[in-house]
mmCIF file of C-alpha atoms and ligand atoms in Angstrom:
data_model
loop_
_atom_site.group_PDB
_atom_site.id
_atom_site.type_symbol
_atom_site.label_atom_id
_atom_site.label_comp_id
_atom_site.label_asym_id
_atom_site.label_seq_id
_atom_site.Cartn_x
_atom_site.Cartn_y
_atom_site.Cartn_z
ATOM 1 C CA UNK A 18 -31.429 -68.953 56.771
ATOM 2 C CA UNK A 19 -30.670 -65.012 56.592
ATOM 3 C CA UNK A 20 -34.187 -63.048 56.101
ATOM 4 C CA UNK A 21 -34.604 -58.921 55.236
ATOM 5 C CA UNK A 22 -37.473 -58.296 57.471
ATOM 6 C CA UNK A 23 -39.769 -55.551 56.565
ATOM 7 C CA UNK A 24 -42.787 -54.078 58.720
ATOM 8 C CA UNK A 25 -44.799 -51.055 57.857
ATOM 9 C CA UNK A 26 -48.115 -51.377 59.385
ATOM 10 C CA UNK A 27 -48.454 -48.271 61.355
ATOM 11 C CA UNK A 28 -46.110 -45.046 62.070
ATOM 12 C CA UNK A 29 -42.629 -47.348 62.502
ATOM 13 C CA UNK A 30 -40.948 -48.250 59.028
ATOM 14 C CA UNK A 31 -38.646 -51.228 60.346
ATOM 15 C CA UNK A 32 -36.269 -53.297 58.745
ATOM 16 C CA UNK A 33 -34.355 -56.317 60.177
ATOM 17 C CA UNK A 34 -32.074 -58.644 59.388
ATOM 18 C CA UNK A 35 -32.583 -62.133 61.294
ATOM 19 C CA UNK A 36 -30.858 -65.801 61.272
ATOM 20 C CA UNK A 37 -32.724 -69.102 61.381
ATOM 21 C CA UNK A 38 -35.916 -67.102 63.349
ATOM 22 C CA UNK A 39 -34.003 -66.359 66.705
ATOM 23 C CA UNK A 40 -30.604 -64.837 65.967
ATOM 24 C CA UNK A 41 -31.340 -60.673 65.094
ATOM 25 C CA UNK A 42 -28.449 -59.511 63.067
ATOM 26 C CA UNK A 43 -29.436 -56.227 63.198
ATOM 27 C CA UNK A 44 -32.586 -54.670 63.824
ATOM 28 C CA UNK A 45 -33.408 -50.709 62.920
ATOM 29 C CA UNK A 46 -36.900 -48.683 63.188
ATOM 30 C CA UNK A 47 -37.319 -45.194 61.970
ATOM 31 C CA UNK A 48 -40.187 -43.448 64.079
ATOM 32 C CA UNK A 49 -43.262 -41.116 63.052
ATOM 33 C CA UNK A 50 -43.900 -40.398 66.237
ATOM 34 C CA UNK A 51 -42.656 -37.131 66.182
ATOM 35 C CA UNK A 52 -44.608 -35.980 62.991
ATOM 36 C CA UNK A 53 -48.332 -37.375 64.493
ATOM 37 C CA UNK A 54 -48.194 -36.166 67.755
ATOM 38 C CA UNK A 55 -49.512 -32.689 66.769
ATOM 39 C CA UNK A 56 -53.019 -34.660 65.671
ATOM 40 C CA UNK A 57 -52.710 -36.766 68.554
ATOM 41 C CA UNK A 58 -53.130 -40.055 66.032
ATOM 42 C CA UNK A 59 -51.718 -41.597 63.711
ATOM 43 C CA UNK A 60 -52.746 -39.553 60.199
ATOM 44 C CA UNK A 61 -52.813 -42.683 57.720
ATOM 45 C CA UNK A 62 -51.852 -40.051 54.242
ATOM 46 C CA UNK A 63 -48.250 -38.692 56.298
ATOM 47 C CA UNK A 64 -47.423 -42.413 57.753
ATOM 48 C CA UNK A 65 -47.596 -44.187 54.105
ATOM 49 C CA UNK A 66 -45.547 -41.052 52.569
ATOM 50 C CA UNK A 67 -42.912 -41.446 55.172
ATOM 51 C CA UNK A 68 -42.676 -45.273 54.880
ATOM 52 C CA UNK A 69 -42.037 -44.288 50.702
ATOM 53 C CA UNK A 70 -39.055 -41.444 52.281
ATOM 54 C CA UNK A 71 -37.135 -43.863 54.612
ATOM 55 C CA UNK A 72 -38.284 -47.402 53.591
ATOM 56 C CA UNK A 73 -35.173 -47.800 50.977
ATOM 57 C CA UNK A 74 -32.384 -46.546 52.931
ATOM 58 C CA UNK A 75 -33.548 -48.127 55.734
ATOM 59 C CA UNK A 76 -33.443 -51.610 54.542
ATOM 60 C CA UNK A 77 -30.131 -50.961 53.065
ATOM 61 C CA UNK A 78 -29.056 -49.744 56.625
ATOM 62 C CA UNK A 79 -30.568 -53.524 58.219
ATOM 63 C CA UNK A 80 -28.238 -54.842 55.685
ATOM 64 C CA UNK A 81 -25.206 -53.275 55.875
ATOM 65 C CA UNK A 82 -25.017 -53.687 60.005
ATOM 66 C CA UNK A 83 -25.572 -57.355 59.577
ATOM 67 C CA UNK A 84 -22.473 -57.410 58.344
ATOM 68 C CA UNK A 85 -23.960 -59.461 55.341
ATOM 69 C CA UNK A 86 -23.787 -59.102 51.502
ATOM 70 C CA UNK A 87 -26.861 -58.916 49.651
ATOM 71 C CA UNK A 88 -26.370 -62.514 48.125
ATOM 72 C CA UNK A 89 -25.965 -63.344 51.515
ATOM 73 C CA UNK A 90 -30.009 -63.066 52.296
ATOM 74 C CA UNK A 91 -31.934 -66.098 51.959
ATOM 75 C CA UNK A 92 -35.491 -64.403 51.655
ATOM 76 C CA UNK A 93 -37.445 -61.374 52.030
ATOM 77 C CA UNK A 94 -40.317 -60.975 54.619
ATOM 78 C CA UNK A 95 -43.003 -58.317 55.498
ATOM 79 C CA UNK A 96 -46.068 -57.264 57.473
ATOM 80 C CA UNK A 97 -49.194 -57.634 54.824
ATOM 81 C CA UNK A 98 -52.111 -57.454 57.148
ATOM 82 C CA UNK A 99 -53.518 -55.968 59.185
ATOM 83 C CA UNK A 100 -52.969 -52.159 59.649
ATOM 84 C CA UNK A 101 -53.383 -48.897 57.684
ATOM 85 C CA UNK A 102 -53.575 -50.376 54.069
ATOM 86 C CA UNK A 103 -51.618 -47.925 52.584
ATOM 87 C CA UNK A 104 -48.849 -48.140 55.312
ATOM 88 C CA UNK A 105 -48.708 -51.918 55.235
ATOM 89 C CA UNK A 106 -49.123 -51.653 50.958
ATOM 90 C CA UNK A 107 -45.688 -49.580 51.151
ATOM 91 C CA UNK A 108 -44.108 -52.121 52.648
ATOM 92 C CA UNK A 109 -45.153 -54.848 50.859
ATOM 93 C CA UNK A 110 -44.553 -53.351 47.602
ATOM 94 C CA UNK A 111 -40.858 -52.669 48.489
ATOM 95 C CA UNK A 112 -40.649 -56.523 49.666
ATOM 96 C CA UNK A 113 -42.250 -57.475 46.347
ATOM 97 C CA UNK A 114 -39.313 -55.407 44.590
ATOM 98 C CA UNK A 115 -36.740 -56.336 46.992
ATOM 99 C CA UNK A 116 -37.676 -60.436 46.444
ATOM 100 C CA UNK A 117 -37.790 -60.420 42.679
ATOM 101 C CA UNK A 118 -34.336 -57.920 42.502
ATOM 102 C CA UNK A 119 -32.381 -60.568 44.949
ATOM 103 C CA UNK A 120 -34.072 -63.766 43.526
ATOM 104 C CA UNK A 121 -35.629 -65.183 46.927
ATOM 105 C CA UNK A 122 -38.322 -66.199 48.290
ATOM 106 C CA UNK A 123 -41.389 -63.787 49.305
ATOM 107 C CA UNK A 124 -42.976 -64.534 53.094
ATOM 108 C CA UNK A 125 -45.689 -63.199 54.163
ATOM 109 C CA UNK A 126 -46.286 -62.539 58.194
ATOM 110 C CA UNK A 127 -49.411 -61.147 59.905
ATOM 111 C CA UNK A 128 -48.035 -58.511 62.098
ATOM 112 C CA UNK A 129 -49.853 -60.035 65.370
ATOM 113 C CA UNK A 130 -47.797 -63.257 64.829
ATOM 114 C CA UNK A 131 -44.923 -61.196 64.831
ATOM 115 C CA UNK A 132 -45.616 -59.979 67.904
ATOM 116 C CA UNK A 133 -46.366 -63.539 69.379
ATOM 117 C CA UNK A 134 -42.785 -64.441 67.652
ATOM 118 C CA UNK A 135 -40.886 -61.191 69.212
ATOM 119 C CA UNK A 136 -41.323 -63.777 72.267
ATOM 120 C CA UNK A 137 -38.748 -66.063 70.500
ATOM 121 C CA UNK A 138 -36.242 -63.704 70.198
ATOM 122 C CA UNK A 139 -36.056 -62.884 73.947
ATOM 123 C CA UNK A 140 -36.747 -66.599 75.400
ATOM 124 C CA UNK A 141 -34.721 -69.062 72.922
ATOM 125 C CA UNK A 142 -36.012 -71.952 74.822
ATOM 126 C CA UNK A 143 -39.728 -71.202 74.576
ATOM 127 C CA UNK A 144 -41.632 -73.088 71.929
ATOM 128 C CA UNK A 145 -45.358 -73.395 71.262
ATOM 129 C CA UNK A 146 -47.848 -74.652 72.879
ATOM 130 C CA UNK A 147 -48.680 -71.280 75.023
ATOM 131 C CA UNK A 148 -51.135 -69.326 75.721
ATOM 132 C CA UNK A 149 -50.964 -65.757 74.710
ATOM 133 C CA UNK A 150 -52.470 -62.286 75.442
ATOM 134 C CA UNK A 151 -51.715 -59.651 72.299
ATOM 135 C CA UNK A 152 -52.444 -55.957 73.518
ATOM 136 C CA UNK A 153 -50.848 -53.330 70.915
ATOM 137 C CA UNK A 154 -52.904 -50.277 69.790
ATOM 138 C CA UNK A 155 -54.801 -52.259 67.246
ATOM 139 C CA UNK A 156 -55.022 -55.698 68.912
ATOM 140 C CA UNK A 157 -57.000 -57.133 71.750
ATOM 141 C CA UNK A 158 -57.127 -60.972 72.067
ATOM 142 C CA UNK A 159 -56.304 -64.062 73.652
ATOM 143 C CA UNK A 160 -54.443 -66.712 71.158
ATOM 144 C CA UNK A 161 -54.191 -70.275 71.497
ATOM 145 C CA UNK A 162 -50.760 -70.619 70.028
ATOM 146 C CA UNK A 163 -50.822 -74.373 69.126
ATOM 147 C CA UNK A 164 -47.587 -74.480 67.320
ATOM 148 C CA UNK A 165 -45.651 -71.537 65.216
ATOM 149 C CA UNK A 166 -48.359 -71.192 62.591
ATOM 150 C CA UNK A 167 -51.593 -72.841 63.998
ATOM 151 C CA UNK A 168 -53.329 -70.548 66.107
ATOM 152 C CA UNK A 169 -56.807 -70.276 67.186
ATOM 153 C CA UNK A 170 -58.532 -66.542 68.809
ATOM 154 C CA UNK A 171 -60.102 -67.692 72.395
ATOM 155 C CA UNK A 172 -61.232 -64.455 73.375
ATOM 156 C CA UNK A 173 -60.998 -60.812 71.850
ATOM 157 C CA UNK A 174 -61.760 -57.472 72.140
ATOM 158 C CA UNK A 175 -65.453 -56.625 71.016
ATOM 159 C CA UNK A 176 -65.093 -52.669 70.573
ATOM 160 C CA UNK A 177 -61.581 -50.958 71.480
ATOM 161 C CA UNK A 178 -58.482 -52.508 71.814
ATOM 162 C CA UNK A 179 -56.844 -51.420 74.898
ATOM 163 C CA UNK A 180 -53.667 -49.092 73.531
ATOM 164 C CA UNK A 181 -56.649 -47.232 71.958
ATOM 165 C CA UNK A 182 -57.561 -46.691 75.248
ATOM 166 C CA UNK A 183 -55.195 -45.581 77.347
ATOM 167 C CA UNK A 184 -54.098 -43.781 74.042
ATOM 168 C CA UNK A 185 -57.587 -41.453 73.807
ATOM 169 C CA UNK A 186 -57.369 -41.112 77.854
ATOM 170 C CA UNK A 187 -53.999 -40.227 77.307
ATOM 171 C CA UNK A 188 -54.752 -37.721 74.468
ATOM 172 C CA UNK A 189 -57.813 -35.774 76.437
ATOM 173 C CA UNK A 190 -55.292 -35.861 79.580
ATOM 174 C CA UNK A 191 -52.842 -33.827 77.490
ATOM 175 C CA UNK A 192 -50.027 -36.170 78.847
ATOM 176 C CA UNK A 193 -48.953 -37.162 75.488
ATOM 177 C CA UNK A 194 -48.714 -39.294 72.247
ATOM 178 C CA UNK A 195 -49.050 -42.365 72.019
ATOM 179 C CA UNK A 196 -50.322 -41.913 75.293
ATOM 180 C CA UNK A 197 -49.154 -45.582 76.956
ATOM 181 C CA UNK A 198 -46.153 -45.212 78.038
ATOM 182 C CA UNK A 199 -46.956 -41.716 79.712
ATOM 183 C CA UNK A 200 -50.173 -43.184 81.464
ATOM 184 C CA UNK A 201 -47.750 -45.917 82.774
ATOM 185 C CA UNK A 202 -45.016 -43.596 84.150
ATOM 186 C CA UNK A 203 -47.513 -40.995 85.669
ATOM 187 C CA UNK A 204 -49.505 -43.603 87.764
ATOM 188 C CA UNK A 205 -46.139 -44.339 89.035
ATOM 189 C CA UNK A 206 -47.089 -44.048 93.125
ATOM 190 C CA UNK A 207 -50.467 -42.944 92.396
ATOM 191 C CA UNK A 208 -53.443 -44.823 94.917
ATOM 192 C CA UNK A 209 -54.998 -47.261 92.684
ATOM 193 C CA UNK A 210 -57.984 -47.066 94.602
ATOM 194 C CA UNK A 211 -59.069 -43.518 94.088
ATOM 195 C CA UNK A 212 -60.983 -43.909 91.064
ATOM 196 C CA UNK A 213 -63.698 -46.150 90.226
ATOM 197 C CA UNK A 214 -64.048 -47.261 86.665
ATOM 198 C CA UNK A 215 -66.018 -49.835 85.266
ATOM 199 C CA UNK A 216 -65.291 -53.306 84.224
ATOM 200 C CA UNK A 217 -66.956 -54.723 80.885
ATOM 201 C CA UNK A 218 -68.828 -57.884 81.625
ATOM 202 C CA UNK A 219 -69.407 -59.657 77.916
ATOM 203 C CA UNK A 220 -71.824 -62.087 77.574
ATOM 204 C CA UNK A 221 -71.839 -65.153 75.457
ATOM 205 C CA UNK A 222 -67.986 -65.806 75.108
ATOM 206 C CA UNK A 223 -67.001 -65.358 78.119
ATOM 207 C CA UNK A 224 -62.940 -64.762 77.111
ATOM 208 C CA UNK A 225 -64.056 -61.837 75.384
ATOM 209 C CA UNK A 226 -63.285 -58.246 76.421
ATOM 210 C CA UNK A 227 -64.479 -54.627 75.747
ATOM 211 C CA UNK A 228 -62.695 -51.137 76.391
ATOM 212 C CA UNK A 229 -65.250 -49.108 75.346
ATOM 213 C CA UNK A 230 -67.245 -48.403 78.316
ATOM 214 C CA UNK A 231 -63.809 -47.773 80.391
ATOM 215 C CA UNK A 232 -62.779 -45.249 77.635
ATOM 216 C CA UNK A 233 -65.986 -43.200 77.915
ATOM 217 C CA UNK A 234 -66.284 -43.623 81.495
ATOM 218 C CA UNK A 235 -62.929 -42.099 82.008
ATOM 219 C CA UNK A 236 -63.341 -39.133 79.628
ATOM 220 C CA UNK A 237 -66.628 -38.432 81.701
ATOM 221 C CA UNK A 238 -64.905 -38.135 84.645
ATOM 222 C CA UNK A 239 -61.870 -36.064 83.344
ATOM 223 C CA UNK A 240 -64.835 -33.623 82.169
ATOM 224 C CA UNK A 241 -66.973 -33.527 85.234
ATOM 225 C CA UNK A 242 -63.977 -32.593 87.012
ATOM 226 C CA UNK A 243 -63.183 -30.277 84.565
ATOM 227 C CA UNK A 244 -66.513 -28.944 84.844
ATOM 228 C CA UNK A 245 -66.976 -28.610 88.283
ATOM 229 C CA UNK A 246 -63.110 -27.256 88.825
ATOM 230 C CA UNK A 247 -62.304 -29.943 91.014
ATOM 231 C CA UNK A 248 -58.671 -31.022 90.534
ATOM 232 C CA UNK A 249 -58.083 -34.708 89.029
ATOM 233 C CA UNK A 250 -55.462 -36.640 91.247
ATOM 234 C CA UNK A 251 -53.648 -37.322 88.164
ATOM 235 C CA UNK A 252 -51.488 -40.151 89.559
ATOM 236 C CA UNK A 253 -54.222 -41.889 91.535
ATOM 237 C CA UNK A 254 -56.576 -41.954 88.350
ATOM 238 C CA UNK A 255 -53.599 -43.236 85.941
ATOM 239 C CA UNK A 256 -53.176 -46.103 88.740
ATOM 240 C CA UNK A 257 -56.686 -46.733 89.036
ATOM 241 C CA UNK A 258 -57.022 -46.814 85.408
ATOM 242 C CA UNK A 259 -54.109 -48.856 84.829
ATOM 243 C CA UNK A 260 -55.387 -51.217 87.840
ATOM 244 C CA UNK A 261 -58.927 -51.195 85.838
ATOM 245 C CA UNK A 262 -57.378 -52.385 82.478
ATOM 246 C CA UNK A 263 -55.035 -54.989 84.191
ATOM 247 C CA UNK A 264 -58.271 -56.491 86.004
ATOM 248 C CA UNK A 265 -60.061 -56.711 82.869
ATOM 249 C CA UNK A 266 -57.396 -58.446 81.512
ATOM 250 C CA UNK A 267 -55.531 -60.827 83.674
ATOM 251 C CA UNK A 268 -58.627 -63.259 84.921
ATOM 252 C CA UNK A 269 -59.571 -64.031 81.181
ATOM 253 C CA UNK A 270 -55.473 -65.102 79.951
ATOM 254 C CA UNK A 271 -55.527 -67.479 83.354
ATOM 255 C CA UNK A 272 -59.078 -68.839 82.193
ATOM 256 C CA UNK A 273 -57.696 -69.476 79.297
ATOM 257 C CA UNK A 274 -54.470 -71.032 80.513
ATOM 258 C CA UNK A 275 -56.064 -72.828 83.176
ATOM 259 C CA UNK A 276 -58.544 -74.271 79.887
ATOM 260 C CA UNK A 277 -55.556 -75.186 77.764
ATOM 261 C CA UNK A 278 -52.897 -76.256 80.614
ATOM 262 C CA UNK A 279 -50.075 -75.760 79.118
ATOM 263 C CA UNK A 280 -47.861 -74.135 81.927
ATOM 264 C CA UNK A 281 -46.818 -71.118 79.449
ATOM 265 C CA UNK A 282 -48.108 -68.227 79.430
ATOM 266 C CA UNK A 283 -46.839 -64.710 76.908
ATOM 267 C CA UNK A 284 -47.397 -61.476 76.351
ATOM 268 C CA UNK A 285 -47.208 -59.619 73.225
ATOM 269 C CA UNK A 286 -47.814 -55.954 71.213
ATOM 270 C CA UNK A 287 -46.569 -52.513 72.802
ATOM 271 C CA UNK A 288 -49.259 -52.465 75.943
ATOM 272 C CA UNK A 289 -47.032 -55.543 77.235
ATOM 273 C CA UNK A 290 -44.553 -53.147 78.239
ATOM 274 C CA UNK A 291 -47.289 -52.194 80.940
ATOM 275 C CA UNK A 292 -45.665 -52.448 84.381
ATOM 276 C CA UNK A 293 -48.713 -52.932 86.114
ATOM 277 C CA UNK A 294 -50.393 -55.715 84.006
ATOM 278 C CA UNK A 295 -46.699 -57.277 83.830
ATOM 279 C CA UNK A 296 -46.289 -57.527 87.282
ATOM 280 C CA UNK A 297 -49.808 -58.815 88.042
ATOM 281 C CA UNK A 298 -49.601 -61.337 85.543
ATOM 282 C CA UNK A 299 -46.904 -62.687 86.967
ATOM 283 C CA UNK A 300 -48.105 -62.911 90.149
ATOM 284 C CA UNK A 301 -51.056 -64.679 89.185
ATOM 285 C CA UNK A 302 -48.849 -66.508 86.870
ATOM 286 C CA UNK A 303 -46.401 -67.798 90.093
ATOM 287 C CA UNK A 304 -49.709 -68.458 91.820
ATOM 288 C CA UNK A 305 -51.159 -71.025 89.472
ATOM 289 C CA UNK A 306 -47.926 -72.495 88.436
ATOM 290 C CA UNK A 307 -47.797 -71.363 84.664
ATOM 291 C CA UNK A 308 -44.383 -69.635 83.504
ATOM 292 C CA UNK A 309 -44.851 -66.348 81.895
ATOM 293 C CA UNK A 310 -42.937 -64.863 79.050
ATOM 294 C CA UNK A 311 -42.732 -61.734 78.891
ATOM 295 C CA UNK A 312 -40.816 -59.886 75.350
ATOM 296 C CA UNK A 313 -37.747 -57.528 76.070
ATOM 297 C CA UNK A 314 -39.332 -53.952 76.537
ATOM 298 C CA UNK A 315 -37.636 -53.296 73.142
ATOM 299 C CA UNK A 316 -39.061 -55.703 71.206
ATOM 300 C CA UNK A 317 -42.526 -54.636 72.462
ATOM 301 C CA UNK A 318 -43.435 -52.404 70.053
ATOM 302 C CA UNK A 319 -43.229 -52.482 66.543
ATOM 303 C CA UNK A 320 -40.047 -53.738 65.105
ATOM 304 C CA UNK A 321 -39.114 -55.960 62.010
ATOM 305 C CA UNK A 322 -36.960 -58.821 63.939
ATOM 306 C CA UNK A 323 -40.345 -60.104 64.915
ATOM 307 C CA UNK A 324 -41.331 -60.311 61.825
ATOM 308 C CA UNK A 325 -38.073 -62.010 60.534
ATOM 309 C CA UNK A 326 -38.262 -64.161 63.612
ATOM 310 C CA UNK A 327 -41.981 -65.516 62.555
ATOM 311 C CA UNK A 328 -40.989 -65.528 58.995
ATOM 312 C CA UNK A 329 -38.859 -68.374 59.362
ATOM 313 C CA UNK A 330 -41.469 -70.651 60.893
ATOM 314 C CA UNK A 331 -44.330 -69.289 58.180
ATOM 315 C CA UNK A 332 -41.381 -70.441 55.384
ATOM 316 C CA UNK A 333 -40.651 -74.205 57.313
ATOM 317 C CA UNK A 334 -44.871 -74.887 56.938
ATOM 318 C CA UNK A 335 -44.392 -73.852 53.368
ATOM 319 C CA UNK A 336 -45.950 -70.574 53.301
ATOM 320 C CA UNK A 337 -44.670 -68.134 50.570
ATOM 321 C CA UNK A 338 -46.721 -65.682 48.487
ATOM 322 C CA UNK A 339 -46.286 -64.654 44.777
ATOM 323 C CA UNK A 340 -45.713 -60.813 43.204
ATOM 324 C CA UNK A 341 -49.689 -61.043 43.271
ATOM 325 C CA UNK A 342 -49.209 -61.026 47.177
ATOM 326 C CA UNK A 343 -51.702 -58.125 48.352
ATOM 327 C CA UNK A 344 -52.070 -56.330 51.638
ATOM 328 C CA UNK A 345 -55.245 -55.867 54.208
ATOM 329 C CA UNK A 346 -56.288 -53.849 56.537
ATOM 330 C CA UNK A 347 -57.752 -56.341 58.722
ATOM 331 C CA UNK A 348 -57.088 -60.357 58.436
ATOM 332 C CA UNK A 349 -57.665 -63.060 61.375
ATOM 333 C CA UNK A 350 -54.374 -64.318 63.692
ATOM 334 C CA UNK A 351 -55.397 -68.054 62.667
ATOM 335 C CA UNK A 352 -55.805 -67.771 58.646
ATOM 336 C CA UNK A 353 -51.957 -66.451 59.075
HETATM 337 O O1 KG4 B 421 -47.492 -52.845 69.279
HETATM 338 P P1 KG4 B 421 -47.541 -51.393 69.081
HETATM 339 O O2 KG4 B 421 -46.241 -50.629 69.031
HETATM 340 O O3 KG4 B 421 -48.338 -51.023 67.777
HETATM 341 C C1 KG4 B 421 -49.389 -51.781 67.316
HETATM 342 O O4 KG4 B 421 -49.134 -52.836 66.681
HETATM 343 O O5 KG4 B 421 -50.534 -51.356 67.601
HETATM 344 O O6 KG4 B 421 -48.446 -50.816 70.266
HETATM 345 C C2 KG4 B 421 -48.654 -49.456 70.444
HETATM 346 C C3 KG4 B 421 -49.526 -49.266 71.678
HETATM 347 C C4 KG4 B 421 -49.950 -47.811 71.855
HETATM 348 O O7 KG4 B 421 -51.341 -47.785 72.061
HETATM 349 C C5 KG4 B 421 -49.189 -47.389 73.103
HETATM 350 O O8 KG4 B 421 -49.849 -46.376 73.840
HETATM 351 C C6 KG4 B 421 -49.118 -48.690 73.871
HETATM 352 O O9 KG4 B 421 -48.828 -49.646 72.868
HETATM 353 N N1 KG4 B 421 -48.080 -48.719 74.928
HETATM 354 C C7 KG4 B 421 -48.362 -48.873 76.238
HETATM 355 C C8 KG4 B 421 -47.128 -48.810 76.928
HETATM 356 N N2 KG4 B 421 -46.136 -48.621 76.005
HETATM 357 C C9 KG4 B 421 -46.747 -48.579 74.782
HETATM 358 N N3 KG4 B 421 -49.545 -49.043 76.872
HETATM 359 C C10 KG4 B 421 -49.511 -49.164 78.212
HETATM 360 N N4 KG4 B 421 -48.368 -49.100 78.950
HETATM 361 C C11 KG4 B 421 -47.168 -48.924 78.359
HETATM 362 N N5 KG4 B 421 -46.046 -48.877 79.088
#
């Protein structure tokens, strides 16, 4: 089954081209980056104008380096929840078009399971059941993936999710935007200890997490410094922050793999290209016996083989939407 894979969620327009879920025929992303960075955030008006500009030519482009004719493509899929609604609306509005002008099938895919499914592409052998921490800019939980399209949310975020975090640090550092990737490469030999920050405690569920009080705890400590002239060891404090964040996170996915006991363990979204959670998840990950899958660093972030790749499970359990099919900003992992 050939799918056109379309994600527009955010600041990437992506389309894909992908065979029977695992096999990416081609795979291309056109990047905002570049025009946000001056606000340091994503400005929701200029991303769903520039998904409009490049959305057309760039799902022709997916096409033509597949190397397949347009009666060649099974179905169309796309992102309809959650993210900026007009972003994710441009998207599935073009999809909409796209299914009715090639006479296929319409599948809709909740970006987060995309980024569970990007997982697929880079492990051919994994299947469900795993356990599975999503970190991405928007998304902060813990899914029980139970097979391809049941999935339950063990723990989540309560407040921020963590690439808002180390994207606002990032931002009042002045290292950069989206401020990840920088935070990741600066802490590079930086002494972890230096810096204490604090670690959310949240009652009741105990899976769940919170980023809020490390974001304001940092900022008040990049302004006291500021304040009192006293130079920030910016190295040490992008280690301890990143050692912070990885502490926060890693106990809770091995609770929750040690509660399901499956063996597997994944990562998904953008903050799993995070060296320093990566590499202490799988140490604890070699320490309890589970396998961890990691995605390719380039299928971290947002792309639209992910979404082809989970589209083709979403169409085996029969789920298809109509030209009614509408798009939201928020929608839970398990309701698909
Ligand atoms: O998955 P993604 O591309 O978009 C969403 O679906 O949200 O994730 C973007 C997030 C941003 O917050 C970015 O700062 C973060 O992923 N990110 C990282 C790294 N690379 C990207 N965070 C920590 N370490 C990184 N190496």
């Amino acid at each position: 089954m050939n799918l056109l894979a379309i994600e527009s969620s955010c600041d990437d327009t992506a389309a894909a081209v992908v065979r029977d879920g695992r096999t990416v025929l081609s795979n291309c992303v056109s990047s905002q980056i570049a025009m946000h960075a001056a606000y340091g955030g994503v400005v929701p008006e200029i991303a769903s104008r520039n998904h409009i500009k490049v959305i057309s030519a760039l799902c022709r482009q997916a096409v033509e380096e597949s190397g397949l004719r347009l009666d060649q493509l099974d179905a169309v899929a796309v992102t309809y929840a959650p993210g900026l609604i007009g972003a994710v609306l441009v998207g599935v509005n073009f999809a909409k078009g796209a299914a009715m002008a090639l006479d296929v099938p319409l599948i809709p895919v909740h970006h987060v399971r995309g980024h569970i499914a990007a997982n697929y592409i880079t492990h051919p052998n994994l299947k469900p059941p795993f356990v599975c921490l999503c970190i991405s800019g928007g998304t902060t939980a813990i899914v029980d993936v139970q097979d391809y399209t049941r999935m339950k949310v063990m723990g989540e975020t309560r407040d921020d999710a963590v690439g808002e975090c180390f994207d606002k640090v990032a931002r009042v550092l002045g290292i950069g935007y989206p401020g990840g990737a920088p935070m990741d490469r600066l802490s590079e030999g930086g002494d972890d200890q230096k810096y204490h920050l604090p670690h959310a405690h949240v009652q009741d569920r105990e899976l769940d997490l919170s980023f809020s009080g490390l974001k304001t705890a940092s900022l008040n400590l990049i302004h006291n410094a500021e304040q009192k002239q006293e130079p920030l060891d910016l190295a040490a404090f992008a280690a301890s922050f990143g050692r912070t964040v990885s502490e926060c996170l890693v106990p809770r996915v091995m609770q929750a793999a040690a509660q399901k006991g499956y063996g597997k363990v994944a990562v998904a979204g953008g903050v799993a290209a995070n060296r320093r959670i990566r590499q202490d998840l799988q140490r604890a990950c070699d320490a309890s016996g589970n396998l961890l899958f990691l995605p390719e660093l380039s299928y971290c972030g947002d792309n639209a083989a992910m979404i082809g790749c989970q589209a083709f499970y979403e169409y085996q359990a029969g789920h298809q939407a109509g030209l009614d099919l509408n798009a939201y900003a928020t929608r839970d992992i398990a309701s698909g």
